[in-house]
Every structure is written in structure tokens, then in C-alpha cells.
Coordinates of C-alpha atoms and ligand atoms in Angstrom, one line a residue:
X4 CA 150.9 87.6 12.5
X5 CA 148.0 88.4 9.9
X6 CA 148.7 90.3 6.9
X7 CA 146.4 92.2 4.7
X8 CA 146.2 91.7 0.8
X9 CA 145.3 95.0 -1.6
X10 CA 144.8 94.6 -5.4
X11 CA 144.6 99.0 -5.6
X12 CA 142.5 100.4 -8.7
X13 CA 139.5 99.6 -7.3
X14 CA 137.3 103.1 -6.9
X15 CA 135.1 102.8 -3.4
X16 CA 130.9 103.2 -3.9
X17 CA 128.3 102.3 -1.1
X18 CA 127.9 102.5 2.0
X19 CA 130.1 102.3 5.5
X20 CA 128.4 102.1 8.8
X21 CA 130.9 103.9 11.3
X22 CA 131.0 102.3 14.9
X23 CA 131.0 103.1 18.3
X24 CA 134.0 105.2 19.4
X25 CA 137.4 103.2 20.7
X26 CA 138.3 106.6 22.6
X27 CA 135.2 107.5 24.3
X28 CA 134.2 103.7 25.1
X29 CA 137.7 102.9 26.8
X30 CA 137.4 105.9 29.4
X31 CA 133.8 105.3 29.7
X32 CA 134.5 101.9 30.7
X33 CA 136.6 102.6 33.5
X34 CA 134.1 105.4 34.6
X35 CA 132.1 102.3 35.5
X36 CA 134.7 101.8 38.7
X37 CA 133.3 104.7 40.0
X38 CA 130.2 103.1 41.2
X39 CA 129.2 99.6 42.8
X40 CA 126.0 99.5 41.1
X41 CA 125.9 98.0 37.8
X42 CA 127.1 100.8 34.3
X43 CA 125.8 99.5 31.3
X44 CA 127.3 100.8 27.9
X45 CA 125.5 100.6 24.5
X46 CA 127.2 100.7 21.2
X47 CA 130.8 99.5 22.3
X48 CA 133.2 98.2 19.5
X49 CA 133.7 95.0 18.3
X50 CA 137.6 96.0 19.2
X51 CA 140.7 94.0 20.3
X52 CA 141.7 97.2 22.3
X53 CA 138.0 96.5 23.9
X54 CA 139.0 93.1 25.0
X55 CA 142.3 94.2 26.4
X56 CA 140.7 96.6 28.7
X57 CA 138.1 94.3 29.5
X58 CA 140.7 91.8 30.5
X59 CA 142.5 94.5 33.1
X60 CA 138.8 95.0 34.5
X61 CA 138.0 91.1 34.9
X62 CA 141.6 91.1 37.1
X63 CA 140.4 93.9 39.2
X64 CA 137.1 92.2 40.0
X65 CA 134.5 93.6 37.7
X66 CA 131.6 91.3 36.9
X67 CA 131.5 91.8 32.7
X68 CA 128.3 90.7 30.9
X69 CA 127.9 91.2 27.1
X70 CA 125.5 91.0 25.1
X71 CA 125.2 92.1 20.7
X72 CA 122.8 94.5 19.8
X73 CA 121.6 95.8 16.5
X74 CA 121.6 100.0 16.9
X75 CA 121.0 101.9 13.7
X76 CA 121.2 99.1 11.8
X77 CA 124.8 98.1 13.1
X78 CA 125.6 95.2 14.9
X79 CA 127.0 96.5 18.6
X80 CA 127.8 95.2 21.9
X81 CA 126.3 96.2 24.5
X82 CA 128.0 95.4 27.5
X83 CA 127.2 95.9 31.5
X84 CA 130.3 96.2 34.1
X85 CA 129.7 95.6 37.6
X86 CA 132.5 96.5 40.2
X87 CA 130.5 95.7 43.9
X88 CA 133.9 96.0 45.3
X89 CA 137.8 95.1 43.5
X90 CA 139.1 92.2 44.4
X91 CA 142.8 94.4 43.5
X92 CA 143.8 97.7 43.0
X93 CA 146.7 96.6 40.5
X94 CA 147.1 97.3 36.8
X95 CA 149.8 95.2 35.8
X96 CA 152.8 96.1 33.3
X97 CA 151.6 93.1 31.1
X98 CA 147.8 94.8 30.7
X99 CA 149.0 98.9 30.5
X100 CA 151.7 97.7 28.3
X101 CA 149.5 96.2 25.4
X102 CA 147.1 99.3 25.8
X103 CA 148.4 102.5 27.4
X104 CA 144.9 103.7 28.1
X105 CA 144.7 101.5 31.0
X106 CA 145.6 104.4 32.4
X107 CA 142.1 105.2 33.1
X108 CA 142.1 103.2 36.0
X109 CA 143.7 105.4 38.2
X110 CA 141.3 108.4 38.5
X111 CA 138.7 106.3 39.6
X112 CA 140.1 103.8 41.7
X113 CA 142.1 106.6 43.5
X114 CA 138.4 108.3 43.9
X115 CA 136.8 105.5 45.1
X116 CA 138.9 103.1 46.6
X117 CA 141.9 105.8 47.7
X118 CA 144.4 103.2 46.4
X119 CA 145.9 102.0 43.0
X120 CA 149.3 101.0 41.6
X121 CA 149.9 101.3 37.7
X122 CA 152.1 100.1 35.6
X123 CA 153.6 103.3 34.1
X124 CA 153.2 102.9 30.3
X125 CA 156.3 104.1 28.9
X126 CA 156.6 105.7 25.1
X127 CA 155.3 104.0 22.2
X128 CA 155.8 104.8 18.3
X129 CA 154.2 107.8 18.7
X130 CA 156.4 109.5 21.4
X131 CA 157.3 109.7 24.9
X132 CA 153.5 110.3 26.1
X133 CA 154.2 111.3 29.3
X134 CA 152.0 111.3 32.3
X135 CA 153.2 114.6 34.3
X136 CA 149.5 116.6 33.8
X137 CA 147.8 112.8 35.3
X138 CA 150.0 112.8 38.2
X139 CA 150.7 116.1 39.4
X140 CA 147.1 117.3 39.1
X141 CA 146.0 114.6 41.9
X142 CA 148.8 115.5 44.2
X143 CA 147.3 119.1 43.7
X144 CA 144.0 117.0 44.5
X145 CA 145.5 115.4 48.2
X146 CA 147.0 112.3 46.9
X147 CA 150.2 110.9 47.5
X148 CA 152.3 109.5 44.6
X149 CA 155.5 107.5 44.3
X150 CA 156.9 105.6 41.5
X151 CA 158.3 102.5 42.6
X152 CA 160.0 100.0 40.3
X153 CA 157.9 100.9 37.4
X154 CA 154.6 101.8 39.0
X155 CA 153.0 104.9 40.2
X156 CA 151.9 103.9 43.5
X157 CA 149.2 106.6 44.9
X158 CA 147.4 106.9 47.9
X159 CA 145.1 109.1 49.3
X160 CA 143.8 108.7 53.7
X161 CA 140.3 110.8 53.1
X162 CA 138.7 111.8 49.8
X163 CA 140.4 113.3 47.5
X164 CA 140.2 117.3 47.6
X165 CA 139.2 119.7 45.0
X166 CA 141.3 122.0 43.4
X167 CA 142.4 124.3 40.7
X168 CA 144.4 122.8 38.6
X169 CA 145.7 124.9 34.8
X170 CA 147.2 122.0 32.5
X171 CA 150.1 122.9 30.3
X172 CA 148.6 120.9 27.3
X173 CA 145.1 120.5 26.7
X174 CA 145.5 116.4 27.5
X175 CA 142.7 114.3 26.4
X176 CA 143.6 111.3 28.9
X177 CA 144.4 113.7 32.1
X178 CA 141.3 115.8 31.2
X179 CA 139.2 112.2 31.3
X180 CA 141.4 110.8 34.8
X181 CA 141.3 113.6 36.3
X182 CA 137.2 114.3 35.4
X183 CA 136.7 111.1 37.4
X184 CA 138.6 111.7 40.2
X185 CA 137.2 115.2 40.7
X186 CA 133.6 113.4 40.3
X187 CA 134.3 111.9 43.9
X188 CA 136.5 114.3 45.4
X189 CA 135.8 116.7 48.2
X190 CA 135.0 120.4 47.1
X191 CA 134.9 122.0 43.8
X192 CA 137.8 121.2 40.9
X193 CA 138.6 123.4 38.2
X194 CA 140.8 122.2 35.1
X195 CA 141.9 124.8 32.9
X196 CA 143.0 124.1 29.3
X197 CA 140.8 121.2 29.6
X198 CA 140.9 119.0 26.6
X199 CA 137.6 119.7 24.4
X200 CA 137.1 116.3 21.8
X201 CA 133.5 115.1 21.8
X202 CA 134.9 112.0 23.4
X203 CA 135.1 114.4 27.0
X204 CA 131.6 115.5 26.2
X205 CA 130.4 112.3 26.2
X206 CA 132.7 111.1 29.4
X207 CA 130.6 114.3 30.8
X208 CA 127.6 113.5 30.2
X209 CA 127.8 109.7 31.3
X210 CA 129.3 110.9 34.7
X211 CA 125.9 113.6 35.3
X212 CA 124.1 110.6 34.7
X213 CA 125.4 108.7 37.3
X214 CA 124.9 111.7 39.7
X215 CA 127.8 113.5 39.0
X216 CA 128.2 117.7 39.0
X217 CA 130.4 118.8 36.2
X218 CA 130.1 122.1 34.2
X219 CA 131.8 123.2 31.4
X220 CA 131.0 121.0 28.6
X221 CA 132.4 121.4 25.1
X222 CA 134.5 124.4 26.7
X223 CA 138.3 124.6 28.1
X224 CA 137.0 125.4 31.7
X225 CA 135.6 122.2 33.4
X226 CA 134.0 122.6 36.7
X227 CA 133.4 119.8 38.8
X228 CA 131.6 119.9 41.7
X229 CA 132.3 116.6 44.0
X230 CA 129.7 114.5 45.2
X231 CA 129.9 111.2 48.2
X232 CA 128.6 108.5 45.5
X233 CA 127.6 107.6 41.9
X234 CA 124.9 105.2 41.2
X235 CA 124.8 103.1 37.8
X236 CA 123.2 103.8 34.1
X237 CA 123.0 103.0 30.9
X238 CA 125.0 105.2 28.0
X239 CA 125.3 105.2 24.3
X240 CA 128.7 106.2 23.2
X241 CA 129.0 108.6 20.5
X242 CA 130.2 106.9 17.4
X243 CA 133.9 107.3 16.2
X244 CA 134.9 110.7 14.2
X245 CA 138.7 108.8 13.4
X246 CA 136.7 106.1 11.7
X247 CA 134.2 108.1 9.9
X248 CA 137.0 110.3 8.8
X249 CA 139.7 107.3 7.8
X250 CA 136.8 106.2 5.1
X251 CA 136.1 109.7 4.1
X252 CA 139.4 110.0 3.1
X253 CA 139.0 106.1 1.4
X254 CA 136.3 107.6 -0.8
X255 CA 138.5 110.6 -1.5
X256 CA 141.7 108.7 -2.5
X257 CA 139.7 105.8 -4.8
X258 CA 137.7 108.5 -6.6
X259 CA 134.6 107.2 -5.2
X260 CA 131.5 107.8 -3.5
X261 CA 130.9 106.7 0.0
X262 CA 127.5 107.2 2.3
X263 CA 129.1 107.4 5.9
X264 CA 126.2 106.3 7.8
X265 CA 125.4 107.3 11.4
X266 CA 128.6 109.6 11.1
X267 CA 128.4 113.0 13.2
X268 CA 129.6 116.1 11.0
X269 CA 129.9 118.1 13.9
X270 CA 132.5 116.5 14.6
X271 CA 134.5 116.6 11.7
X272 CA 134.1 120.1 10.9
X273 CA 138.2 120.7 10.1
X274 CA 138.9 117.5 8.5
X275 CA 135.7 117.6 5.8
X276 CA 136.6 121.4 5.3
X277 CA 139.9 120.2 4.0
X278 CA 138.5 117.6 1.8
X279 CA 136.2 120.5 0.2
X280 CA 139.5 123.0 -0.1
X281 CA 141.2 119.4 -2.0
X282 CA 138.3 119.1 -4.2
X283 CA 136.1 116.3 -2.6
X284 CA 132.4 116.9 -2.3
X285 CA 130.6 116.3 1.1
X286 CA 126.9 116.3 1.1
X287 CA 124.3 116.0 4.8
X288 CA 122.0 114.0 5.2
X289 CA 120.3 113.9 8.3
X290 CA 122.2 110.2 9.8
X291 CA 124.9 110.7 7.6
X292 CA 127.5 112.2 5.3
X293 CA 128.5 111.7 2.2
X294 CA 131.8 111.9 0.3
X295 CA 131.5 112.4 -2.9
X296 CA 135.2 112.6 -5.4
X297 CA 134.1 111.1 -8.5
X298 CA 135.8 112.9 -11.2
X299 CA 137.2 115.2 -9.0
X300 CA 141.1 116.6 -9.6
X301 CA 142.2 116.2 -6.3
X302 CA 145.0 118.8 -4.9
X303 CA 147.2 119.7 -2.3
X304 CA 146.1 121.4 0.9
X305 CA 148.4 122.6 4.6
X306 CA 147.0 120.8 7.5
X307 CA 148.4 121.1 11.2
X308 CA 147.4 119.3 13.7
X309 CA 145.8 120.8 16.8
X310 CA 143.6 120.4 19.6
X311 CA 140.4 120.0 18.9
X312 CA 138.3 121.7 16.9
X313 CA 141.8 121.8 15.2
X314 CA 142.9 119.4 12.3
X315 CA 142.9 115.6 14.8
X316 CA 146.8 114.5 14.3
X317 CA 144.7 110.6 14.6
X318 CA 144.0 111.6 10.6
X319 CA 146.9 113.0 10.0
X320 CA 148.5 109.8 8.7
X321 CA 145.3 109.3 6.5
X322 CA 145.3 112.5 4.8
X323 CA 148.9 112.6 3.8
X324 CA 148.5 109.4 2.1
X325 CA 145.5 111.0 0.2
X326 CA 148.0 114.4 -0.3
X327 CA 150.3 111.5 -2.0
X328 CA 148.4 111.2 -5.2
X329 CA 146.7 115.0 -5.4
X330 CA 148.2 117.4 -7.4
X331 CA 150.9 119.8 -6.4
X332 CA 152.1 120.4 -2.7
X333 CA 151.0 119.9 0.6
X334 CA 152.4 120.6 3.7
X335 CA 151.8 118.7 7.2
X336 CA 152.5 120.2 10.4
X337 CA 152.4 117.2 13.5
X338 CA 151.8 119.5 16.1
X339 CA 150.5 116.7 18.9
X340 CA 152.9 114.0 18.9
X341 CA 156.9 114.3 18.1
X342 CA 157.4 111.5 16.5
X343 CA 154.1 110.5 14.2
X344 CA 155.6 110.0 10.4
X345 CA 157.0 106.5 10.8
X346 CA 154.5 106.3 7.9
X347 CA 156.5 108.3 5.3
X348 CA 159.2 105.9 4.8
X349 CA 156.5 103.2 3.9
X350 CA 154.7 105.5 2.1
X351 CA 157.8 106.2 -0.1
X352 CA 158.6 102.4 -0.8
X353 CA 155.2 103.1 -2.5
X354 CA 156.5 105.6 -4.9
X355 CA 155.5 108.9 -3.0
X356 CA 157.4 111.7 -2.5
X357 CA 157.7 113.4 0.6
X358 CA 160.4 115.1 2.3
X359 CA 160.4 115.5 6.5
X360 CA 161.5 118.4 7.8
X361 CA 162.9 117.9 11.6
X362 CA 160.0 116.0 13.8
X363 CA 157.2 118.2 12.7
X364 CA 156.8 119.1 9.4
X365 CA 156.4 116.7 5.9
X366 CA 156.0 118.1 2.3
X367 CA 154.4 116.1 0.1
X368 CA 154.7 116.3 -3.3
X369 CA 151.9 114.4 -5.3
X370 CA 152.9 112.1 -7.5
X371 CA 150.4 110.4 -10.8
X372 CA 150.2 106.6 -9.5
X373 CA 151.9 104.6 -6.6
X374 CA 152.5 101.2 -6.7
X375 CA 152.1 97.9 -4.5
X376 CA 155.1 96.8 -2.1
X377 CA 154.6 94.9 1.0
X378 CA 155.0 97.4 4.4
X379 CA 155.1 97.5 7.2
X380 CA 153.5 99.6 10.3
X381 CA 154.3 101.5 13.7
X382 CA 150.3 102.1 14.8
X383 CA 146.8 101.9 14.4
X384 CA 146.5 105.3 11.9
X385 CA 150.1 105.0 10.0
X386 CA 148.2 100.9 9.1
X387 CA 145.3 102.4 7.7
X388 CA 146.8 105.3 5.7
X389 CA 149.0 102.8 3.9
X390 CA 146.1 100.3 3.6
X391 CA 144.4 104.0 1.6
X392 CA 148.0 103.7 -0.7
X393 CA 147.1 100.6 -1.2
X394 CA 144.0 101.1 -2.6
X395 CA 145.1 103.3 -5.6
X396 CA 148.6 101.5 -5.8
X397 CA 149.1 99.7 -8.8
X398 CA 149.5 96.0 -8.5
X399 CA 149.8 94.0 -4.7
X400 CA 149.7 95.4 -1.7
X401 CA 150.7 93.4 1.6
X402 CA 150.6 95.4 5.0
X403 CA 152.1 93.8 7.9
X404 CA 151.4 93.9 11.1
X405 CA 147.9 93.9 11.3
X406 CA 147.1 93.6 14.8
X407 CA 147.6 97.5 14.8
X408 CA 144.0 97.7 13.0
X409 CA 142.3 95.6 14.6
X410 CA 142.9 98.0 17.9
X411 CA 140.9 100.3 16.1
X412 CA 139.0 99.6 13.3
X413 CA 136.0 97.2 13.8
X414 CA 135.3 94.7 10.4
X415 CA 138.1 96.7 8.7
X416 CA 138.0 94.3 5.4
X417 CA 134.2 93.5 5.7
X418 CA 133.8 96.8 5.4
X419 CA 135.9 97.8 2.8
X420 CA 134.6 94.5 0.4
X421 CA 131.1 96.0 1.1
X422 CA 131.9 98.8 -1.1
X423 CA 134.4 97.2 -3.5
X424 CA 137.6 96.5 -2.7
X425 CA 139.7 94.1 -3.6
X426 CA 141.2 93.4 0.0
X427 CA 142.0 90.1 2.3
X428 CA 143.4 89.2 5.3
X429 CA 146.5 86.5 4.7
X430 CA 146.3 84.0 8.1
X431 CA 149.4 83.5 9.9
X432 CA 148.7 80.0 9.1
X433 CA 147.8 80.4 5.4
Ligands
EPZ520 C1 144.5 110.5 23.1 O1 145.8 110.1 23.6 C2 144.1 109.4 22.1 N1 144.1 108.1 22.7 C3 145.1 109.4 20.9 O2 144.7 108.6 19.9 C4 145.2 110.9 20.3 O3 146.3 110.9 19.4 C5 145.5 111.9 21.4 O4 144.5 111.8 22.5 C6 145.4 113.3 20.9 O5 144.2 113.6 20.3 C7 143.0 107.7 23.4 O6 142.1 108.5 23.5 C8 143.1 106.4 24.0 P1 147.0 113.5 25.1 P2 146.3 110.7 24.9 O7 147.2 113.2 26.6 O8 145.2 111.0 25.8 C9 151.1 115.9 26.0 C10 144.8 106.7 18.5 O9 145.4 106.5 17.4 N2 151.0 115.4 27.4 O10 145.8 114.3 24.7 O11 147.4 109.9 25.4 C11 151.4 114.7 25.0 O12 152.8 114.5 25.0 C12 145.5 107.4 19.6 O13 143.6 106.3 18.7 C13 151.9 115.8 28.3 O14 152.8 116.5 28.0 O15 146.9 112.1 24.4 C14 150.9 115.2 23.7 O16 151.8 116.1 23.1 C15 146.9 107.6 19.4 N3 151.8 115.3 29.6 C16 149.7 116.1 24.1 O17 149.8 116.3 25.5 C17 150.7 114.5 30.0 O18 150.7 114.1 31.2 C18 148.3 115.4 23.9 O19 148.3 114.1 24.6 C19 149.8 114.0 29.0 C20 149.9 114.5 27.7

């Protein structure tokens, strides 16, 4: 497995193009199953979670054609599915297994072709991430669910039906299966407590492109009135908040000054407001933001993770390594997943001192340096933030398990030598 190498000291100044979103590009792409026509989708990641989900689509019988693209001045795919009809309805425990949000699948397939069986995912370091809100929302819809030697297995005779349906957490992946089921059902749906991220919005708008009804954007009431067939289009996903945020917090943590280019502040309304309150200044321009902590005395701040507009728990790992080396105390609430701070004890090989309290809540206390070690990661956010203690540790830094980046973070080191670090990836051969 590749490793990446960090000499830390180095402060971070220039610029970061940030990419096309990993979370609204892997719904969107199975959104493309809804239709026979051909779906084409701009601005998709250069992502190995990408190519996993592609791979799932080319065993159902999607036709995949890509193609790069400069947008913005970043180098994208753009990449056109075509799904004239599956050749199976089967997403195999080998495909949901390396990437859980191959559970996107079954909202459209159910929709279209009123058959699927998926591989139930099962926890991951995380949590449990259960499926409860995905499941018993479409038997609210008509369908007809079993789970049989590790599969849900669901079925539907007519179109599915619309309903009302309150969710008991505000899920981002039921809010998006269950969007594309309703698209195609029969009758009006209604999900309360509807999950509100941008990466929704943009599932939204995609689907009333293709001819779909749906009300309710950017609010916790979705309505979605059902319609016989979607045709095909062409989308630009919204580029990736996590991303943009994750380098924020790079410039933050080196002391430097980084120009987030084609980043969406909307977006990242809580996060930046926290850097401000922690001393960092952020500056608008009108394609980008930039993060400005040169000189600044860097000090603690809360954060909880919420729902959003709240603080994203996919940062949360980020900003406690930042809270690491700021002044005085912070304290982190994980409010989202139970079990999201296998980072701390990698964090503390580093020299940083933080106590966990139960599953939910860490105090930091900041320390004046941290230095090198090799560690070792759980997932794609806990990797980055100790790649971010790496970058102000003194002396070597080796992070493990890198194939947790490359999930989510597209030209991680090409990025980060374009504004100064001292960072290289270590072939398993080498
Ligand atoms: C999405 O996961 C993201 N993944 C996660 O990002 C992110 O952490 C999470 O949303 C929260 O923002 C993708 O978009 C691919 P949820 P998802 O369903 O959809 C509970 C990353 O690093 N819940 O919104 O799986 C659940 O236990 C990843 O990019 C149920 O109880 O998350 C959790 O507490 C990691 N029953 C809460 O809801 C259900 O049926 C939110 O989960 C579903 C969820």
C-alpha cells in the first residue's frame, strides 16, 4: 500500500483549485439509471471512489464514455452513462463493500425497473450506518423488502406509490434514494426532515432537468410529484465544500495564505465562521475564497457537528487537528456519527493532547509544536487531518494507508507541492 511522506514546517502560499464534488457526483451518477436516454455529467472527480462506482454501473449494463475536460481552468472528466436497459439488477457485496454508496442504486432501479438486490453494506470505521430510513420509506412507497443472506432483496408489481414519509434523522443518502424513487413513483411524496446539503440541491436540480417534479429545495420539506419517464441531460456538479474546507484549514494550520479557487462560500458558511472566531482571515472574491493566517495567533473554538447548515462532522477530523496547535481549549461535539475520533489516538502519537469523553465529545488542549511519527488511518477525513499534523510536525511524517485519500481527494500531493509542501507518496514498490 502507498504511504505518504511530510517534512512539516513548511507554511502553505498559492493557489488550490477545488474539484468537483465526490458526494454529489456519486448520487448523481446513479440518477443516470433513471432514464434510458443517455445522462451526461460535467466536472466529475478524478476519484478512485469514482471508479468503483463506475465499475458497479459497467456490471449492471451501463454504457460509460469519458472524456477530460478543462472547466475553470481545472482539468475534469466529463463522463456520459447510458443505461438503454440493465443487463442485472444486482449490486454485489464485493462492489457495496469497497464503497457503501452503492447504495444509490436502489432508489432508481426499484423506480424504474421494480427490481434490485443489494448487498447490505454493513458498518465501517465510522459507525454502524444503518439503512432503516432507505428501507422502510419505500415499503411506505409499495415495495416489498426482504433481506436474504446479506441482501435486501425489493420488489415492487406496479410503480412505486407516493407517500408521506417523516424521517427520524435528516439522512443525506435516504433523502437522495428515496428523491429518485419518488421521481418515478405514482402520486405525490413528501419527506419530512429531509436532509438539506447542497449536494441534495444539486441531485434536485439534475432530476427537474431530466423532467422530474420536485419542490422544496434547500428546505426540510421535499415534495415530489411523480412522473411516467425521465429523459437525459447534461449537469455540472457543484464543486466539493469538504475539499475546499480540508485546504482552508491547511492554510490555517501552516500559517499560510491559500486562494481556494472556484470554492462556493455559501457553502461553508459554519466552517469559515469558525476559522474567523480562531483568528484566520477569509477574504471573497467573486470565484473564490481566500484564507488568510499569516501571523495570526491561532486559538481554541467549540464546534458540534450538525446537519447542515450546522458545523459538517466530514471536517470535523480537520479542524481538531488545527485545534491541536491553537492556543487554549477547544471542545468537539461528534454529533453525526458514534464512533468518528479513531483520529485522536494518531493524533496523540504526534504529541497532541486531547482527552475523549464517551463517543461524543473530545477536548483538545493546544499544545506549542507536534512532531513527525509514522500513523496510521481509519477513513478518508481522519487521513487528511493527520496529513494537516504533518505539515506543522517537526521532523518526518509517514501516513499509512493512503488509499483512504485517494477516495476523496483528487491530486492530493500535486496539489499540496503546488503551494509548498514538502510531501511524497512512498510506492509500495519503492
Ligand atoms: C453522507 O453519508 C456522506 N457520504 C458522509 O460523508 C457524511 O459524513 C454524511 O452524509 C453526513 O453528512 C456520502 O455522501 C457518500 P447519513 P450518509 O445517512 O448518507 C443516521 C465522507 O467522508 N441514519 O446522512 O451515509 C446515521 O446513523 C463521508 O465523505 C440512520 O439512523 O450519512 C447518521 O447518524 C463519510 N438510518 C445520520 O443518520 C439510516 O437509514 C446521518 O447519516 C440512515 C442514516
Amino acid at each position: 500500500m502507498d504511504k505518504i511522506k511530510i517534512i512539516g514546517g513548511n507554511p502553505l502560499f498559492g493557489k488550490v483549485f477545488i474539484s468537483g464534488a465526490k458526494n454529489t457526483a456519486l448520487p448523481i451518477i446513479c440518477a443516470s439509471l433513471l432514464t434510458d436516454e443517455p445522462v451526461t455529467i460535467k466536472n466529475i472527480p478524478f476519484l478512485s471512489d469514482i471508479k468503483s462506482l463506475n465499475n458497479l454501473l459497467l456490471q449492471l449494463g451501463t454504457d460509460i464514455s469519458v472524456n477530460e475536460e478543462l472547466l475553470n481552468g481545472h482539468n475534469t472528466q466529463t463522463i456520459t452513462y447510458h443505461t438503454p436497459q440493465p443487463t442485472s439488477l444486482i449490486a454485489p457485496y464485493d462492489f457495496v463493500r469497497k464503497m457503501r454508496a452503492s447504495y444509490y442504486v436502489l432508489g432508481p432501479l426499484l423506480a424504474k425497473y421494480r427490481h434490485v438486490e443489494l448487498s447490505l453494506p454493513g458498518g465501517c470505521a465510522i459507525g454502524a450506518r444503518p439503512m432503516d430510513i432507505h428501507l422502510t420509506s419505500l415499503e411506505q412507497m409499495g415495495a416489498r423488502i426482504e433481506i436474504k443472506n446479506g441482501y435486501v432483496v425489493a420488489d415492487t408489481d406496479d410503480r412505486l406509490k407516493g407517500a408521506h414519509i417523516a424521517f427520524h434523522s435528516a439522512s443525506v443518502g435516504a433523502t437522495c434514494n428515496i428523491l429518485m424513487a419518488a421521481a418515478l413513483a405514482e402520486g405525490t411524496t413528501v419527506i419530512e426532515n429531509a436532509a438539506k446539503e447542497p449536494e441534495i440541491a444539486d441531485l434536485i436540480r439534475m432530476l427537474n432537468k431530466m423532467g422530474a417534479h420536485i419542490e422544496g429545495e434547500n428546505t426540510s420539506t421535499l415534495t415530489i410529484y411523480g412522473v411516467k419517464k425521465l429523459h437525459g441531460v447534461t449537469h455540472q456538479i457543484i464543486n466539493d465544500r469538504i475539499e475546499a474546507g480540508s485546504y482552508a484549514v491547511a492554510a490555517a494550520i501552516t500559517k499560510g495564505r491559500i486562494e481556494l479557487i472556484n470554492a462556493n462560500p455559501e457553502y461553508l458558511k459554519t466552517p469559515l465562521d469558525i476559522l474567523q472566531k480562531m483568528g484566520v482571515k477569509i477574504e471573497l472574491t467573486p470565484n473564490s475564497i481566500i484564507v488568510d493566517a499569516q501571523n495570526a495567533v491561532l486559538h481554541g473554538e467549540d464546534i458540534y457537528t450538525d446537519y447542515y447548515p450546522g458545523f459538517p462532522t466530514d471536517l470535523q477530523a480537520q479542524f481538531m487537528a488545527l485545534m491541536c496547535v491553537s492556543e487554549g481549549a477547544s471542545m468537539i461535539t461528534e454529533n453525526i456519527w458514534e464512533n468518528r475520533f479513531m483520529h485522536v489516538p494518531e493524533l496523540m502519537r504526534m504529541g497532541a493532547n486531547i482527552n475523549v469523553h464517551g463517543h461524543a465529545s473530545a477536548i483538545v488542549r493546544g499544545v506549542k509544536k507536534l512532531s513527525g511519527a509514522p500513523v496510521m488511518s481509519t477513513d478518508l477525513r481522519a487521513s487528511f487531518s493527520l496529513i494537516l499534523a504533518g505539515l506543522v510536525a517537526e521532523g518526518e511524517t509517514i501516513v499509512n494507508r493512503v488509499y483512504h485519500l485517494d477516495r476523496g481527494y483528487e491530486s492530493l500531493e500535486e496539489k499540496f507541492k503546488a503551494v509548498g509542501a514538502d510531501i511524497e507518496r512512498i510506492k509500495e514498490a519503492d
